[in-house]
Each structure stands twice: as C-alpha cells, then as structure tokens.
Amino acid sequence: MLSSTSLAALLAGSWRDEPPPVRISPEDLTQAVPLLIGSGAGPLAWWRLRHSALRDTAPAQELRAAYRENAVQNGLREREIEAAVGLVRSVGIEPILFKGWAVACLYPNVNLRPLGDIDIFIPPGMEAVAAAALSAAGAPRDVDLTHDVPGYLGRGSWEEVFARSQLVGLGSSELRVMGPEDHLAYLCVHFLKHGGWRPIWLCDIAVALETRPAGFDWSICLGPDPKRADWIACALGLAHVLLGAEVAATPVADRAARLPRWLVPTILREWQRPRVAEHTVPPLISASLREPAAWPRAMRERWLSPLDATIRVGGAFNELPRLPYQIVGYALQLKWFLQRFLGAIRGR
Amino acid sequence: MPRARETGLVVRELDEETVVYDLERNEAHCLTPAAASVWKRCDGSTTVSDIAGMLRHEDKLQVEEDTVWAALTLLGKLNLLEEQVSRRTARTMSRRDMMRRAGMTVGVGLPLITSLSVLTAQGVGASVACIAAGAHCDPLHLNCCSPHVCKTSIGRVCNNFGNCTCR
C-alpha cells in the first residue's frame, strides 16, 4: 500500500506555477492514482507530473483525464455559483464566497481544484431570506448559507469580514470573496476541525499562504486569541512539514519547526484514507441499539483522533498526551447523543 | 466563412489544450492549441486563408491552409461550428482519416482534436437522481434533492441522532 508520506511527497509544491521536480516510481504512482482521484487531488497531481518523464504513462494519463473532467465540472459549477450569487443579491444581500471557488482561484488554473459545494457567508439573521430567494428560483444545489464565520474564527463580526472582502471577476459578474487574512485563517481552522483527512485542504492552505498579497496582516489572520492563533500556526506548520509550503519570513516559522510530536503522525494516519468515499457518516447509533453485536463497531467508529479530540475539547496543541482529550471528547459525544435521544423520547 | 458555436458549450482553457463539453450532446472534446486557435477565429467573417495567416504570424504555428480546412471540417463534424464546412477533397473522408491528416499536416503526429470517451461515458453534467429528505447522504458529495442539503459538523454528526440527513 502506498504510504501517506509518498502521497504527501507527490503533492508537495503542486499548487505552484512550476512545481518542483517529482520523484516517484511508476509502481507508486499506480497505487497513488485512485487515492488522488478519490480525494479530489488528481488534477493537482497531474499538474506536478505534466513535465516529468512519467507524463505519458497510463497512471499519469488517468490523472490528466481527471484534470479534464474536473475542468468541465468546474465550468458547470461556475454557472451555478454565478446564478446563486445573483439570486441572493436580488433580495438585497451581498454574499461573500469562501472555500471552493474562492480558493480554486488562487491556483495557477482554477480547474486544478474541484469546486465542491457553494459556501456563502451572509449577514447574520438573513439566512431565511436568502434561502427563500434561492428556493423560489429553483436554485443550484448545495448552496450552504449556514456559516458563522466570526464564531468559527473566534473573532470579528460580519462587518469586519465584509470590510476586508474583495471582488473577483467570474464571467460577466464580479463576485465577493473573503479577504486573504480571514480566508487563510478559515482554511486552517476548517482543516483542523475536520480532522485534516483530506490532503487537498492542506494544499489550499499552502496556496493561500504562498499567494498572500504584500501587506498581508498576520495580526488579523492569527487573531487575538492565543490558542486559536496557535491552531492556525500549527496548520500552516503542517503545510510546511508535509507539503513544503514556504513559511520563512512569517510569524509561524518558528512554530512550524516545533510542532507537537503527535500532530504529523495523526495527519499521516488520516491520509491513509484520503478518499471522500471513506469519510461518510457512520450509521445512526439508534439503528445499532437493537443490535448489541453492532455496538462495538458503532463505538469504535466514533472514537476521535487526537486532532479531532483536541479541537472538540478546545485544547491546546502541546506535548501533553492526547488520550485524556480523546476520552473527554468521546464523553461529550455520548452526552450529546443522550440529550438528543432522551429529548426525542420525551417528545413522543 | 465559418462561425464557432457559442451556446450549449462549456469551454475550459487548460495549459496544454482546450476542453469543450457539448451540453446538448453530452460529448467532450480536447482541442490542441492549433485547433483552439482555429476555432477561436471562426467569427463568421474571417476567411480560411486569413485564419491560416493569423496562425502563422500571430501564433507562430507552421500550418498550411489544408490544416485549417481539416480542423474546420472536424470542428463541423463535432458540431462545434454553427454550420459544417467542407472542402471537396475532405468531403468523403471519415472522421478518423480527417484527424490523422490534420495531425500529419501539422507535423506533430498528433490529432488536433480528441474526443474524450471517459467524460462522455460518465455523463458529465447529466442529471443524477437526488437523495430524498431524511435519507443518508454523503456530506462531501452533497447530492440531496433541492432545496435540501447534506450537512455535517464536527465529528460528522448532523441532526437527529447523528446521521447526515438532508434537511
């Protein structure tokens, strides 16, 4: 089985105009292809290989095909994005796009990254109005309006995020995207909160870091909360250690060189299952209640990784053992389940 | 004078080629830079001779009028032009022969246009049956029937006892 270290090596620098030369055996590339395509990183891997001696091999051509297909998918999705933004604007709301297309624009070619769903940040309290506008017009699927960006980042307000946002051209429109400081912070926190299992998310962090504009304000990006700032610094450190993202001349360079010892192995373990299809939600606990034989598996599926647990508990990225965090995180899940379960019973 | 079709197409410029997806026929094609240059200049008023001249002088491509005709005939057969154009000598040629001649004329031994069977087989853009409200869904494929979405949160737990359900 291909090691996740090899996967990381293949994606290192892939977001640059001219990625560094790649060294991978044809056999390893063959094993890597389904993992790359399944995780949405196929186009990026082709971008890395396109000038190499492997470009005409069958596995490389599979990656090229993934790039072409992604290009078409992105073309269709861009129409939906433009339409969705137009609908929200038609009811007097100015939406801010982030992740997806907003980060794909940072790559050398927007087709190097799948666009995914349409993440939109709108003023608090306006979700119902925007949702109604989208629904009434038979809106594109997968428009996600429910984002509390300041809450996610632990700082700021809608007005502050809006003030730093920027307009980017798409077709005949100009769409508003999150400002670089807020976007980089969001991408880092998002990566950590989702357990870091998808390699392309770390590539997103790397490209957002390396394409940051002159005058990038690190105090805004890292924010006033030391713990959250350290989370962001560690995410950037992961992009440096695993993918070679440049952190020199940034305030996080020192932290990148001394990440907690459990963090990199945790990510590499997650990258052994990088495909989207490997991260579906486990079956309902309630579905397992009548089958005691299914309980061990149900419980095992909900055991949190060291990273998941640390984030869930709001812990620090230090050298303390992660097991206590994992136990507390598990207990919090159980508490949540019992509250919902008992609430449902009382509601009957 | 040939005119490029503009409607019903998704056109994506990549670094080495241009991918064109025909929404009406569910077909995808890869155009080399030469073929893309020819297609881009099909504005309904530029002659074939002028197109060949532009390719030589502006794009620095060593092409003859024959190559442009071959590309135009192929573009027409692939429904990428408003109307098919053909030269008498090319009228009876098969699509494969046309592609081969076009490649040989250019001198690179590669076809100007490649149709992508992978994309057409998978039906890019074709509608996929959506998942009804309340059913299990994949949060990262997000394929619930509108207006529902497949939601997830930390620990991938959504509403109502943990399943990621459409809402």
Coordinates of C-alpha atoms in Angstrom, one line a residue:
Chain A
M1 CA 0.0 0.0 0.0
L2 CA 1.3 3.4 -0.8
S3 CA 2.4 5.3 2.2
S4 CA 0.8 8.6 3.1
T5 CA 4.3 10.1 3.2
S6 CA 4.6 9.3 -0.5
L7 CA 1.3 10.8 -1.1
A8 CA 2.4 14.0 0.6
A9 CA 5.6 14.0 -1.4
L10 CA 3.7 13.8 -4.7
L11 CA 1.5 16.8 -3.8
A12 CA 4.4 18.9 -2.4
G13 CA 4.5 22.2 -4.2
S14 CA 1.8 21.1 -6.6
W15 CA 0.0 24.4 -6.3
R16 CA 2.8 26.4 -7.8
D17 CA 3.0 27.6 -11.4
E18 CA 6.1 25.4 -11.8
P19 CA 6.1 22.7 -9.1
P20 CA 9.4 21.2 -8.1
P21 CA 10.5 18.0 -10.0
V22 CA 8.8 14.9 -8.7
R23 CA 10.5 11.6 -7.9
I24 CA 8.1 8.7 -7.8
S25 CA 8.3 5.2 -9.2
P26 CA 5.8 4.1 -11.8
E27 CA 4.6 1.5 -9.3
D28 CA 4.0 4.0 -6.5
L29 CA 2.2 6.3 -9.0
T30 CA -0.1 3.5 -10.0
Q31 CA -1.0 3.0 -6.3
A32 CA -1.4 6.7 -5.8
V33 CA -3.8 7.4 -8.6
P34 CA -7.0 6.1 -7.0
L35 CA -6.2 7.8 -3.8
L36 CA -5.5 11.1 -5.5
I37 CA -8.6 11.0 -7.7
G38 CA -10.8 9.8 -4.9
S39 CA -9.7 12.7 -2.7
G40 CA -10.0 15.3 -5.4
A41 CA -6.3 15.9 -5.8
G42 CA -6.0 14.2 -9.2
P43 CA -5.7 17.4 -11.2
L44 CA -3.0 18.8 -8.9
A45 CA -1.0 15.6 -9.2
W46 CA -1.2 15.8 -13.0
W47 CA 0.0 19.4 -12.7
R48 CA 3.0 18.2 -10.8
L49 CA 3.7 15.4 -13.3
R50 CA 3.0 17.1 -16.6
H51 CA 6.6 17.9 -17.4
S52 CA 8.1 14.7 -15.9
A53 CA 9.2 11.6 -17.6
L54 CA 6.1 9.8 -16.3
R55 CA 3.6 12.1 -18.1
D56 CA 2.8 9.6 -20.9
T57 CA 2.4 6.6 -18.6
A58 CA -1.1 5.2 -18.1
P59 CA -1.5 6.3 -14.5
A60 CA -0.4 9.8 -15.3
Q61 CA -2.9 9.9 -18.2
E62 CA -5.6 8.9 -15.7
L63 CA -4.7 12.0 -13.7
R64 CA -4.8 14.1 -16.8
A65 CA -8.3 12.7 -17.5
A66 CA -9.3 13.7 -14.0
Y67 CA -8.0 17.2 -14.7
R68 CA -10.0 17.5 -17.9
E69 CA -13.2 16.1 -16.2
N70 CA -12.7 18.5 -13.3
A71 CA -12.4 21.4 -15.7
V72 CA -15.8 20.6 -17.2
Q73 CA -17.4 20.1 -13.8
N74 CA -16.0 23.4 -12.7
G75 CA -17.3 25.1 -15.8
L76 CA -20.8 23.9 -15.0
R77 CA -20.4 24.8 -11.3
E78 CA -19.3 28.3 -12.1
R79 CA -22.6 28.9 -13.8
E80 CA -24.3 27.7 -10.7
I81 CA -22.2 29.9 -8.5
E82 CA -22.9 33.0 -10.6
A83 CA -26.6 32.2 -10.6
A84 CA -26.7 31.6 -6.8
V85 CA -24.9 34.9 -6.1
G86 CA -27.3 36.7 -8.4
L87 CA -30.3 35.3 -6.6
V88 CA -29.0 36.3 -3.2
R89 CA -28.2 39.8 -4.5
S90 CA -31.7 40.1 -5.9
V91 CA -33.1 40.3 -2.4
G92 CA -30.6 42.9 -1.3
I93 CA -28.0 40.7 0.3
E94 CA -24.3 40.9 -0.7
P95 CA -22.8 37.4 -0.2
I96 CA -19.2 36.6 0.5
L97 CA -17.9 33.4 -1.1
F98 CA -15.2 31.3 0.5
K99 CA -13.5 27.9 0.2
G100 CA -14.5 26.2 -3.1
W101 CA -14.3 28.6 -6.0
A102 CA -12.7 31.3 -3.9
V103 CA -9.7 29.1 -3.1
A104 CA -9.6 27.5 -6.6
C105 CA -9.0 31.0 -8.0
L106 CA -5.7 31.1 -6.1
Y107 CA -4.3 28.1 -8.0
P108 CA -2.4 28.6 -11.3
N109 CA -5.5 27.3 -13.1
V110 CA -8.9 27.3 -11.5
N111 CA -9.6 23.9 -12.8
L112 CA -6.9 22.3 -10.6
R113 CA -9.3 22.1 -7.7
P114 CA -12.8 20.7 -7.5
L115 CA -15.2 23.4 -6.5
G116 CA -17.4 21.4 -4.2
D117 CA -20.4 23.0 -2.7
I118 CA -21.1 26.7 -2.7
D119 CA -20.2 28.2 0.6
I120 CA -21.6 31.6 1.2
F121 CA -21.4 33.9 4.2
I122 CA -24.2 36.4 4.6
P123 CA -25.2 38.8 7.3
P124 CA -26.5 37.1 10.4
G125 CA -30.2 36.7 10.5
M126 CA -30.6 36.9 6.7
E127 CA -30.3 33.1 6.1
A128 CA -34.1 32.6 5.7
V129 CA -34.4 35.5 3.2
A130 CA -31.6 34.2 1.1
A131 CA -32.8 30.6 1.3
A132 CA -36.2 31.6 0.2
A133 CA -34.8 33.5 -2.8
L134 CA -32.7 30.5 -3.8
S135 CA -35.6 28.1 -3.3
A136 CA -38.1 30.1 -5.2
A137 CA -35.9 30.3 -8.2
G138 CA -35.1 26.6 -8.3
A139 CA -31.6 27.4 -7.1
P140 CA -28.4 25.4 -7.8
R141 CA -27.9 22.5 -5.4
D142 CA -25.5 22.6 -2.5
V143 CA -25.6 26.2 -1.5
D144 CA -24.5 26.4 2.1
L145 CA -25.7 29.5 3.9
T146 CA -25.2 28.5 7.4
H147 CA -21.8 29.8 8.3
D148 CA -20.9 31.7 11.4
V149 CA -17.5 32.8 10.2
P150 CA -16.7 35.0 13.2
G151 CA -17.7 32.2 15.5
Y152 CA -15.6 29.8 13.6
L153 CA -12.6 32.0 13.7
G154 CA -13.2 33.1 17.3
R155 CA -13.1 36.8 16.3
G156 CA -14.6 39.6 14.4
S157 CA -18.0 40.4 13.0
W158 CA -19.8 40.3 9.7
E159 CA -19.0 43.9 9.2
E160 CA -15.3 43.3 9.7
V161 CA -15.2 40.3 7.4
F162 CA -17.1 42.3 4.8
A163 CA -14.8 45.2 5.0
R164 CA -11.8 43.0 4.2
S165 CA -13.6 41.1 1.4
Q166 CA -12.6 41.6 -2.3
L167 CA -14.4 41.4 -5.7
V168 CA -13.2 38.8 -8.2
G169 CA -14.4 38.5 -11.8
L170 CA -16.3 35.5 -13.0
G171 CA -17.9 35.6 -16.4
S172 CA -19.8 38.8 -16.7
S173 CA -20.1 39.2 -12.9
E174 CA -17.9 40.3 -10.0
L175 CA -18.2 38.1 -7.0
R176 CA -17.2 38.9 -3.5
V177 CA -14.7 36.6 -1.8
M178 CA -13.3 36.6 1.7
G179 CA -10.3 38.7 2.3
P180 CA -6.9 36.9 2.3
E181 CA -6.3 37.1 6.1
D182 CA -9.8 35.8 7.0
H183 CA -9.7 33.2 4.3
L184 CA -6.3 31.7 5.3
A185 CA -7.4 31.6 8.9
Y186 CA -10.7 29.9 7.9
L187 CA -9.0 27.3 5.8
C188 CA -6.6 26.5 8.6
V189 CA -9.4 26.1 11.2
H190 CA -11.6 24.2 8.8
F191 CA -8.7 21.7 8.1
L192 CA -8.2 21.1 11.8
K193 CA -11.9 20.9 12.7
H194 CA -12.4 18.2 10.0
G195 CA -9.5 16.1 11.3
G196 CA -7.2 17.0 8.4
W197 CA -8.1 13.9 6.5
R198 CA -8.2 15.4 3.0
P199 CA -4.8 16.3 1.5
I200 CA -6.2 18.9 -0.9
W201 CA -7.3 21.0 2.1
L202 CA -3.7 21.3 3.1
C203 CA -2.8 22.3 -0.5
D204 CA -5.5 25.0 -0.1
I205 CA -3.7 26.3 2.9
A206 CA -0.4 26.2 1.1
V207 CA -1.6 28.1 -1.9
A208 CA -3.4 30.7 0.2
L209 CA -0.2 31.1 2.2
E210 CA 2.1 31.5 -0.7
T211 CA -0.1 33.7 -2.8
R212 CA -0.9 36.1 0.1
P213 CA -0.6 39.7 -1.1
A214 CA 2.0 42.2 0.0
G215 CA 0.7 43.9 3.1
F216 CA -0.9 40.7 4.4
D217 CA -1.8 41.4 8.0
W218 CA -0.7 38.5 10.2
S219 CA -2.3 40.0 13.3
I220 CA -5.7 39.8 11.6
C221 CA -5.1 36.3 10.3
L222 CA -3.9 34.8 13.6
G223 CA -6.4 36.8 15.6
P224 CA -6.3 38.0 19.3
D225 CA -6.9 34.6 20.9
P226 CA -3.5 32.9 21.6
K227 CA -5.0 29.4 21.4
R228 CA -6.7 29.9 18.1
A229 CA -3.6 31.6 16.8
D230 CA -1.6 28.6 17.7
W231 CA -4.1 26.3 15.9
I232 CA -3.6 28.4 12.8
A233 CA 0.1 28.4 13.2
C234 CA 0.2 24.6 13.5
A235 CA -2.0 24.1 10.4
L236 CA 0.5 26.3 8.5
G237 CA 3.3 24.3 10.0
L238 CA 1.7 21.1 8.7
A239 CA 1.6 22.6 5.2
H240 CA 5.3 23.3 5.6
V241 CA 6.3 20.0 7.0
L242 CA 4.2 17.7 4.8
L243 CA 4.0 19.7 1.6
G244 CA 6.9 22.1 1.6
A245 CA 4.9 25.3 1.9
E246 CA 7.1 28.3 2.5
V247 CA 6.8 29.7 6.0
A248 CA 10.1 31.6 6.1
A249 CA 9.6 35.3 6.9
T250 CA 6.3 34.6 8.5
P251 CA 5.5 34.7 12.3
V252 CA 4.7 31.0 12.2
A253 CA 8.2 29.8 11.0
D254 CA 9.3 29.0 14.5
R255 CA 6.2 27.1 15.4
A256 CA 6.3 25.2 12.1
A257 CA 9.7 23.9 13.2
R258 CA 8.4 22.6 16.5
L259 CA 5.0 21.1 16.0
P260 CA 3.7 18.8 18.7
R261 CA 5.1 15.3 18.2
W262 CA 1.6 13.7 17.8
L263 CA 0.4 16.0 15.1
V264 CA 2.2 15.0 11.9
P265 CA 1.7 11.2 12.6
T266 CA -2.0 11.9 13.2
I267 CA -2.4 13.6 9.8
L268 CA -0.4 10.9 8.0
R269 CA -2.7 8.3 9.6
E270 CA -5.7 10.1 8.3
W271 CA -4.1 10.3 4.8
Q272 CA -4.1 6.6 4.6
R273 CA -7.8 7.0 3.9
P274 CA -7.9 10.2 1.9
R275 CA -10.8 9.4 -0.3
V276 CA -14.1 11.2 0.1
A277 CA -16.0 7.9 0.0
E278 CA -14.1 6.7 3.0
H279 CA -15.4 9.5 5.2
T280 CA -19.2 9.1 5.1
V281 CA -21.1 9.4 8.3
P282 CA -21.4 6.2 10.3
P283 CA -24.8 4.6 10.7
L284 CA -27.2 6.0 13.2
I285 CA -26.5 5.0 16.8
S286 CA -30.2 4.5 17.2
A287 CA -30.0 1.9 14.3
S288 CA -27.5 0.0 16.4
L289 CA -29.4 0.0 19.6
R290 CA -31.4 -3.1 18.8
E291 CA -28.3 -5.0 17.7
P292 CA -25.9 -5.3 20.6
A293 CA -23.4 -7.0 18.3
A294 CA -23.1 -3.8 16.4
W295 CA -22.3 -1.7 19.5
P296 CA -18.5 -2.3 19.5
R297 CA -18.3 -1.1 15.9
A298 CA -20.6 1.9 16.5
M299 CA -18.5 2.9 19.4
R300 CA -15.2 2.4 17.6
E301 CA -16.4 4.5 14.6
R302 CA -17.0 7.4 17.0
W303 CA -13.6 7.3 18.7
L304 CA -11.9 10.6 17.9
S305 CA -8.5 11.1 16.5
P306 CA -6.0 13.1 18.7
L307 CA -6.6 16.1 16.5
D308 CA -10.4 15.7 16.4
A309 CA -10.4 15.4 20.2
T310 CA -8.2 18.4 20.8
I311 CA -10.3 20.6 18.6
R312 CA -13.6 19.3 20.1
V313 CA -12.4 20.0 23.6
G314 CA -10.9 23.3 22.6
G315 CA -7.5 22.1 23.8
A316 CA -4.0 23.3 23.2
F317 CA -1.6 21.9 20.7
N318 CA 1.1 20.9 23.2
E319 CA 3.1 17.8 24.1
L320 CA 0.6 16.5 26.7
P321 CA -0.8 13.1 25.9
R322 CA -3.9 13.2 23.8
L323 CA -5.7 10.3 25.4
P324 CA -7.4 12.4 28.0
Y325 CA -8.7 14.7 25.3
Q326 CA -10.0 11.7 23.3
I327 CA -11.8 10.4 26.4
V328 CA -13.4 13.7 27.2
G329 CA -14.3 14.2 23.5
Y330 CA -15.9 10.8 23.4
A331 CA -17.8 11.6 26.6
L332 CA -19.1 14.8 25.1
Q333 CA -20.4 12.9 22.1
L334 CA -22.1 10.5 24.3
K335 CA -23.6 13.3 26.4
W336 CA -24.9 14.9 23.2
F337 CA -26.4 11.7 22.0
L338 CA -28.2 11.0 25.2
Q339 CA -29.6 14.5 25.3
R340 CA -31.0 14.2 21.8
F341 CA -32.2 10.7 22.4
L342 CA -34.0 11.5 25.7
G343 CA -35.4 14.6 24.1
A344 CA -36.8 12.6 21.3
I345 CA -38.4 10.1 23.7
R346 CA -40.0 12.9 25.7
G347 CA -41.2 14.4 22.6
R348 CA -43.2 11.3 21.6
Chain B
M1 CA -16.8 32.0 -43.5
P2 CA -17.0 29.6 -40.5
R3 CA -18.6 30.7 -37.2
A4 CA -17.9 29.0 -33.9
R5 CA -20.9 27.8 -32.0
E6 CA -21.3 29.7 -28.7
T7 CA -24.3 28.2 -27.0
G8 CA -24.7 25.0 -25.2
L9 CA -21.0 24.6 -24.6
V10 CA -18.7 24.6 -21.6
V11 CA -15.3 25.7 -22.7
R12 CA -12.3 25.4 -20.4
E13 CA -8.8 26.5 -21.2
L14 CA -6.1 24.3 -19.7
D15 CA -2.4 24.8 -20.1
E16 CA -1.9 22.4 -23.0
E17 CA -5.3 22.2 -24.5
T18 CA -8.9 23.5 -24.5
V19 CA -11.6 21.2 -23.3
V20 CA -15.0 21.7 -24.8
Y21 CA -18.1 20.0 -23.4
D22 CA -21.2 19.9 -25.5
L23 CA -24.1 20.1 -23.1
E24 CA -26.6 19.2 -25.9
R25 CA -24.9 16.0 -27.0
N26 CA -23.1 15.1 -23.7
E27 CA -19.8 14.9 -25.6
A28 CA -16.4 16.3 -24.6
H29 CA -13.5 17.1 -26.9
C30 CA -9.9 18.2 -26.3
L31 CA -8.6 20.8 -28.8
T32 CA -4.9 21.3 -29.3
P33 CA -3.7 24.9 -29.2
A34 CA -3.7 24.9 -33.0
A35 CA -7.3 23.6 -33.2
A36 CA -8.4 26.0 -30.5
S37 CA -6.8 28.9 -32.3
V38 CA -8.7 28.0 -35.5
W39 CA -11.9 27.7 -33.6
K40 CA -11.4 31.0 -31.8
R41 CA -11.1 32.8 -35.1
C42 CA -14.3 31.4 -36.6
D43 CA -16.2 34.7 -36.2
G44 CA -18.3 34.4 -39.3
S45 CA -16.2 37.0 -41.2
T46 CA -12.7 35.7 -41.3
T47 CA -11.7 33.5 -44.3
V48 CA -9.9 30.3 -44.1
S49 CA -6.9 31.8 -45.8
D50 CA -6.8 34.6 -43.2
I51 CA -7.1 32.2 -40.4
A52 CA -4.1 30.3 -41.7
G53 CA -2.2 33.5 -41.9
M54 CA -3.1 34.5 -38.4
L55 CA -1.9 31.2 -37.1
R56 CA 1.4 31.6 -38.8
H57 CA 2.0 35.2 -37.9
E58 CA 0.4 35.6 -34.5
D59 CA 0.5 32.2 -33.0
K60 CA 3.8 31.2 -34.8
L61 CA 2.4 27.9 -35.9
Q62 CA 3.7 26.3 -39.1
V63 CA 0.4 25.5 -40.6
E64 CA -1.0 25.5 -44.2
E65 CA -4.5 26.1 -45.4
D66 CA -5.0 22.4 -45.6
T67 CA -4.6 22.1 -41.9
V68 CA -7.1 24.8 -41.2
W69 CA -9.6 23.1 -43.6
A70 CA -9.0 19.8 -41.8
A71 CA -9.6 21.4 -38.4
L72 CA -12.7 23.2 -39.7
T73 CA -14.2 20.1 -41.2
L74 CA -13.6 18.2 -38.0
L75 CA -14.9 21.0 -35.9
G76 CA -18.0 21.0 -38.0
K77 CA -18.4 17.2 -37.7
L78 CA -18.2 17.6 -34.0
N79 CA -20.9 20.3 -34.0
L80 CA -18.6 23.0 -32.7
L81 CA -19.4 25.3 -35.6
E82 CA -22.7 26.9 -36.4
E83 CA -22.6 25.1 -39.8
Q84 CA -20.5 22.4 -41.2
V85 CA -17.9 23.5 -43.7
S86 CA -16.1 21.1 -46.0
R87 CA -13.8 21.1 -48.9
R88 CA -14.4 18.8 -51.8
T89 CA -11.3 16.7 -51.1
A90 CA -12.3 16.2 -47.5
R91 CA -16.0 15.6 -48.1
T92 CA -15.7 11.8 -48.3
M93 CA -13.2 11.4 -45.5
S94 CA -14.0 9.7 -42.3
R95 CA -13.5 11.5 -39.0
R96 CA -10.6 9.3 -38.2
D97 CA -8.9 10.0 -41.5
M98 CA -9.5 13.7 -41.1
M99 CA -7.9 13.7 -37.7
R100 CA -5.0 11.7 -39.0
R101 CA -4.5 14.0 -42.0
A102 CA -4.8 17.0 -39.7
G103 CA -2.1 15.6 -37.4
M104 CA 0.2 14.8 -40.3
T105 CA -0.2 18.1 -41.9
V106 CA 0.7 20.0 -38.8
G107 CA 3.7 17.7 -38.5
V108 CA 3.4 16.7 -34.9
G109 CA 1.8 13.3 -35.5
L110 CA -1.0 14.1 -33.0
P111 CA -4.6 14.8 -33.8
L112 CA -5.9 18.3 -33.5
I113 CA -9.0 17.2 -31.6
T114 CA -9.5 14.3 -29.3
S115 CA -12.9 13.2 -28.2
L116 CA -13.0 12.2 -24.6
S117 CA -14.8 8.9 -24.2
V118 CA -14.1 9.0 -20.4
L119 CA -16.1 12.1 -19.9
T120 CA -18.9 11.1 -22.2
A121 CA -19.2 7.7 -20.6
Q122 CA -19.6 9.2 -17.2
G123 CA -22.1 11.7 -18.4
V124 CA -20.7 14.9 -17.1
G125 CA -23.5 17.3 -16.5
A126 CA -26.1 14.6 -16.8
S127 CA -28.6 14.8 -14.0
V128 CA -28.2 12.3 -11.2
A129 CA -31.0 11.0 -9.1
C130 CA -31.0 13.1 -6.0
I131 CA -31.4 11.8 -2.5
A132 CA -34.8 12.4 -0.8
A133 CA -35.1 14.3 2.5
G134 CA -34.4 12.1 5.5
A135 CA -32.1 9.7 3.7
H136 CA -28.5 9.0 4.3
C137 CA -26.2 11.1 2.1
D138 CA -22.6 11.8 1.6
P139 CA -21.8 15.2 3.0
L140 CA -19.0 15.8 0.6
H141 CA -21.0 14.9 -2.5
L142 CA -23.9 16.9 -1.3
N143 CA -26.5 15.4 -3.6
C144 CA -29.7 15.9 -1.8
C145 CA -32.8 16.9 -3.7
S146 CA -33.2 20.6 -3.8
P147 CA -33.7 22.6 -1.5
H148 CA -32.2 20.2 1.0
V149 CA -28.5 20.0 1.7
C150 CA -26.4 17.3 3.3
K151 CA -25.0 18.8 6.4
T152 CA -22.2 17.8 8.7
S153 CA -20.5 19.3 11.7
I154 CA -17.6 18.4 13.9
G155 CA -17.5 14.7 14.3
R156 CA -19.7 14.4 11.2
V157 CA -22.8 14.4 13.3
C158 CA -25.8 16.2 11.9
N159 CA -29.3 16.4 13.1
N160 CA -31.5 13.7 14.6
F161 CA -29.2 11.1 16.1
G162 CA -26.1 11.6 14.1
N163 CA -27.0 10.6 10.5
C164 CA -26.2 13.1 7.9
T165 CA -29.6 13.7 6.6
C166 CA -31.0 16.0 4.0
R167 CA -32.9 18.9 5.6

